[in-house]
Amino acid sequence: MIGRLNHVAIAVPDLTATADQYRHALGAKVGAPQDEPAHGVTVVFIELPNTKIELLYPLGDASPIKGFLDKNPAGGIHHICYEVEDILAARDHLTATGARVLGDGNPKIGAHGKPVLFLHPKDFNGCLVELEQV
Ligand code: CO
């Protein structure tokens, strides 16, 4: 059911320093910071030949990234995102297997302008999983 790895999201305590590190030390193609007020994050997209990295930095006091960085001050992998063709069919299949969908269970429009859902990390070995319909 799941397709390509769309991105790995890393929460970072210093967006500029990390973007510079990926640009200069790792030689990656790094985009400009984008504020995503609906998600409480500022995002930098890094394009790799086979997937993307998303650097996440808190935007606003209610940011979902804030608590993560409080627990992981040096930053860390926040979630991984798999592509699906039909997000509602994927959700229904997953909930039938016992997996929990976060929030009200309905897709929201994600940072790429496409429908996304998040699955409970306790159901996936401690890994927050995002599904994105492509
Ligand atoms: Co994501």
PDB file of C-alpha atoms and ligand atoms in Angstrom:
ATOM      1  CA  MET A   1       0.000   0.000   0.000  1.00  0.00           C
ATOM      2  CA  ILE A   2       2.680   2.532   0.915  1.00  0.00           C
ATOM      3  CA  GLY A   3       4.817   3.879  -1.881  1.00  0.00           C
ATOM      4  CA  ARG A   4       7.935   6.035  -1.921  1.00  0.00           C
ATOM      5  CA  LEU A   5       9.550   7.575   1.116  1.00  0.00           C
ATOM      6  CA  ASN A   6       8.426  11.172   0.580  1.00  0.00           C
ATOM      7  CA  HIS A   7      10.537  12.763   3.305  1.00  0.00           C
ATOM      8  CA  VAL A   8      12.241  12.418   6.642  1.00  0.00           C
ATOM      9  CA  ALA A   9      11.505  15.350   8.973  1.00  0.00           C
ATOM     10  CA  ILE A  10      14.141  16.454  11.461  1.00  0.00           C
ATOM     11  CA  ALA A  11      13.361  18.902  14.265  1.00  0.00           C
ATOM     12  CA  VAL A  12      16.262  21.308  14.725  1.00  0.00           C
ATOM     13  CA  PRO A  13      17.109  23.894  17.393  1.00  0.00           C
ATOM     14  CA  ASP A  14      18.863  26.212  14.902  1.00  0.00           C
ATOM     15  CA  LEU A  15      17.349  26.320  11.423  1.00  0.00           C
ATOM     16  CA  THR A  16      19.957  28.598   9.849  1.00  0.00           C
ATOM     17  CA  ALA A  17      22.924  26.631  11.172  1.00  0.00           C
ATOM     18  CA  THR A  18      21.411  23.322  10.059  1.00  0.00           C
ATOM     19  CA  ALA A  19      20.469  24.644   6.607  1.00  0.00           C
ATOM     20  CA  ASP A  20      24.051  25.910   6.215  1.00  0.00           C
ATOM     21  CA  GLN A  21      25.427  22.544   7.316  1.00  0.00           C
ATOM     22  CA  TYR A  22      23.333  20.676   4.732  1.00  0.00           C
ATOM     23  CA  ARG A  23      24.249  23.256   2.053  1.00  0.00           C
ATOM     24  CA  HIS A  24      27.976  23.463   2.712  1.00  0.00           C
ATOM     25  CA  ALA A  25      29.140  20.400   4.673  1.00  0.00           C
ATOM     26  CA  LEU A  26      26.806  17.892   2.980  1.00  0.00           C
ATOM     27  CA  GLY A  27      26.559  19.709  -0.365  1.00  0.00           C
ATOM     28  CA  ALA A  28      22.770  19.362  -0.608  1.00  0.00           C
ATOM     29  CA  LYS A  29      20.214  21.443  -2.509  1.00  0.00           C
ATOM     30  CA  VAL A  30      18.610  23.469   0.294  1.00  0.00           C
ATOM     31  CA  GLY A  31      15.517  25.646  -0.122  1.00  0.00           C
ATOM     32  CA  ALA A  32      14.540  28.888   1.608  1.00  0.00           C
ATOM     33  CA  PRO A  33      12.746  28.779   4.992  1.00  0.00           C
ATOM     34  CA  GLN A  34       8.942  28.699   4.667  1.00  0.00           C
ATOM     35  CA  ASP A  35       6.573  29.593   7.502  1.00  0.00           C
ATOM     36  CA  GLU A  36       3.652  27.180   7.826  1.00  0.00           C
ATOM     37  CA  PRO A  37       1.410  28.919  10.401  1.00  0.00           C
ATOM     38  CA  ALA A  38      -1.326  26.267  10.115  1.00  0.00           C
ATOM     39  CA  HIS A  39       1.185  23.642  11.290  1.00  0.00           C
ATOM     40  CA  GLY A  40       3.149  25.782  13.759  1.00  0.00           C
ATOM     41  CA  VAL A  41       6.444  25.232  11.971  1.00  0.00           C
ATOM     42  CA  THR A  42       9.008  26.913   9.800  1.00  0.00           C
ATOM     43  CA  VAL A  43      10.240  24.397   7.237  1.00  0.00           C
ATOM     44  CA  VAL A  44      13.350  24.137   5.084  1.00  0.00           C
ATOM     45  CA  PHE A  45      13.120  21.556   2.303  1.00  0.00           C
ATOM     46  CA  ILE A  46      16.229  19.731   1.204  1.00  0.00           C
ATOM     47  CA  GLU A  47      16.042  17.940  -2.129  1.00  0.00           C
ATOM     48  CA  LEU A  48      17.943  14.680  -2.404  1.00  0.00           C
ATOM     49  CA  PRO A  49      18.044  12.563  -5.552  1.00  0.00           C
ATOM     50  CA  ASN A  50      15.677   9.945  -4.093  1.00  0.00           C
ATOM     51  CA  THR A  51      13.708  11.746  -1.365  1.00  0.00           C
ATOM     52  CA  LYS A  52      13.515  14.940   0.689  1.00  0.00           C
ATOM     53  CA  ILE A  53      14.603  16.036   4.127  1.00  0.00           C
ATOM     54  CA  GLU A  54      12.431  18.557   5.959  1.00  0.00           C
ATOM     55  CA  LEU A  55      14.018  20.614   8.683  1.00  0.00           C
ATOM     56  CA  LEU A  56      11.357  21.657  11.202  1.00  0.00           C
ATOM     57  CA  TYR A  57      11.633  24.603  13.545  1.00  0.00           C
ATOM     58  CA  PRO A  58       8.917  25.810  15.933  1.00  0.00           C
ATOM     59  CA  LEU A  59       6.709  28.703  14.776  1.00  0.00           C
ATOM     60  CA  GLY A  60       4.645  30.235  17.601  1.00  0.00           C
ATOM     61  CA  ASP A  61       4.140  29.148  21.194  1.00  0.00           C
ATOM     62  CA  ALA A  62       1.667  26.369  20.364  1.00  0.00           C
ATOM     63  CA  SER A  63       4.044  24.676  17.928  1.00  0.00           C
ATOM     64  CA  PRO A  64       3.917  20.862  18.042  1.00  0.00           C
ATOM     65  CA  ILE A  65       7.713  20.892  17.591  1.00  0.00           C
ATOM     66  CA  LYS A  66       8.330  22.837  20.799  1.00  0.00           C
ATOM     67  CA  GLY A  67       7.712  19.928  23.179  1.00  0.00           C
ATOM     68  CA  PHE A  68       9.816  17.632  20.992  1.00  0.00           C
ATOM     69  CA  LEU A  69      12.778  20.011  21.181  1.00  0.00           C
ATOM     70  CA  ASP A  70      12.287  20.414  24.939  1.00  0.00           C
ATOM     71  CA  LYS A  71      12.767  16.634  25.225  1.00  0.00           C
ATOM     72  CA  ASN A  72      15.448  16.490  22.517  1.00  0.00           C
ATOM     73  CA  PRO A  73      17.394  19.773  22.798  1.00  0.00           C
ATOM     74  CA  ALA A  74      19.918  18.778  20.129  1.00  0.00           C
ATOM     75  CA  GLY A  75      17.094  17.960  17.686  1.00  0.00           C
ATOM     76  CA  GLY A  76      16.197  14.599  16.206  1.00  0.00           C
ATOM     77  CA  ILE A  77      14.143  12.713  13.656  1.00  0.00           C
ATOM     78  CA  HIS A  78      10.556  13.831  14.173  1.00  0.00           C
ATOM     79  CA  HIS A  79       8.668  11.756  11.588  1.00  0.00           C
ATOM     80  CA  ILE A  80       8.919   9.879   8.334  1.00  0.00           C
ATOM     81  CA  CYS A  81       6.462  10.315   5.485  1.00  0.00           C
ATOM     82  CA  TYR A  82       5.302   7.587   3.128  1.00  0.00           C
ATOM     83  CA  GLU A  83       3.358   8.241  -0.039  1.00  0.00           C
ATOM     84  CA  VAL A  84      -0.024   6.638  -0.631  1.00  0.00           C
ATOM     85  CA  GLU A  85      -2.301   6.807  -3.645  1.00  0.00           C
ATOM     86  CA  ASP A  86      -5.582   6.979  -1.712  1.00  0.00           C
ATOM     87  CA  ILE A  87      -5.300   8.417   1.772  1.00  0.00           C
ATOM     88  CA  LEU A  88      -8.850   7.569   2.855  1.00  0.00           C
ATOM     89  CA  ALA A  89      -8.489   3.950   1.743  1.00  0.00           C
ATOM     90  CA  ALA A  90      -5.098   3.815   3.536  1.00  0.00           C
ATOM     91  CA  ARG A  91      -6.654   5.251   6.708  1.00  0.00           C
ATOM     92  CA  ASP A  92      -9.541   2.799   6.659  1.00  0.00           C
ATOM     93  CA  HIS A  93      -7.201  -0.136   6.085  1.00  0.00           C
ATOM     94  CA  LEU A  94      -4.873   0.977   8.902  1.00  0.00           C
ATOM     95  CA  THR A  95      -7.604   1.618  11.451  1.00  0.00           C
ATOM     96  CA  ALA A  96      -9.042  -1.811  10.631  1.00  0.00           C
ATOM     97  CA  THR A  97      -5.638  -3.270  11.613  1.00  0.00           C
ATOM     98  CA  GLY A  98      -5.775  -1.397  14.935  1.00  0.00           C
ATOM     99  CA  ALA A  99      -3.476   1.529  14.105  1.00  0.00           C
ATOM    100  CA  ARG A 100      -4.512   4.876  15.527  1.00  0.00           C
ATOM    101  CA  VAL A 101      -4.776   8.042  13.445  1.00  0.00           C
ATOM    102  CA  LEU A 102      -3.920  11.269  15.264  1.00  0.00           C
ATOM    103  CA  GLY A 103      -6.343  14.196  15.489  1.00  0.00           C
ATOM    104  CA  ASP A 104      -9.915  13.821  14.294  1.00  0.00           C
ATOM    105  CA  GLY A 105      -8.932  11.102  11.827  1.00  0.00           C
ATOM    106  CA  ASN A 106      -9.492  13.249   8.774  1.00  0.00           C
ATOM    107  CA  PRO A 107      -6.703  14.299   6.383  1.00  0.00           C
ATOM    108  CA  LYS A 108      -5.374  17.838   6.598  1.00  0.00           C
ATOM    109  CA  ILE A 109      -3.538  19.754   3.906  1.00  0.00           C
ATOM    110  CA  GLY A 110       0.175  19.362   4.635  1.00  0.00           C
ATOM    111  CA  ALA A 111       3.217  21.500   3.941  1.00  0.00           C
ATOM    112  CA  HIS A 112       3.292  20.336   0.293  1.00  0.00           C
ATOM    113  CA  GLY A 113      -0.347  21.297  -0.311  1.00  0.00           C
ATOM    114  CA  LYS A 114      -1.457  17.643  -0.351  1.00  0.00           C
ATOM    115  CA  PRO A 115      -3.672  15.667   2.077  1.00  0.00           C
ATOM    116  CA  VAL A 116      -1.775  14.145   5.007  1.00  0.00           C
ATOM    117  CA  LEU A 117      -2.494  12.049   8.093  1.00  0.00           C
ATOM    118  CA  PHE A 118      -0.332  11.120  11.065  1.00  0.00           C
ATOM    119  CA  LEU A 119      -0.299   7.689  12.716  1.00  0.00           C
ATOM    120  CA  HIS A 120       0.314   7.161  16.408  1.00  0.00           C
ATOM    121  CA  PRO A 121       4.026   6.543  17.118  1.00  0.00           C
ATOM    122  CA  LYS A 122       3.183   3.908  19.749  1.00  0.00           C
ATOM    123  CA  ASP A 123       1.699   1.779  16.960  1.00  0.00           C
ATOM    124  CA  PHE A 124       4.876   2.067  14.827  1.00  0.00           C
ATOM    125  CA  ASN A 125       7.839   1.307  17.081  1.00  0.00           C
ATOM    126  CA  GLY A 126       8.072   4.827  18.443  1.00  0.00           C
ATOM    127  CA  CYS A 127       8.154   6.405  14.993  1.00  0.00           C
ATOM    128  CA  LEU A 128       5.631   9.086  14.072  1.00  0.00           C
ATOM    129  CA  VAL A 129       4.434   8.181  10.571  1.00  0.00           C
ATOM    130  CA  GLU A 130       2.942  10.660   8.133  1.00  0.00           C
ATOM    131  CA  LEU A 131       1.008   9.506   5.085  1.00  0.00           C
ATOM    132  CA  GLU A 132       0.762  11.842   2.132  1.00  0.00           C
ATOM    133  CA  GLN A 133      -1.534  11.343  -0.823  1.00  0.00           C
ATOM    134  CA  VAL A 134       0.389  11.979  -4.039  1.00  0.00           C
TER     135      VAL A 134
HETATM  136 CO    CO B   1       6.132  15.799   7.100  1.00  0.00          CO
END
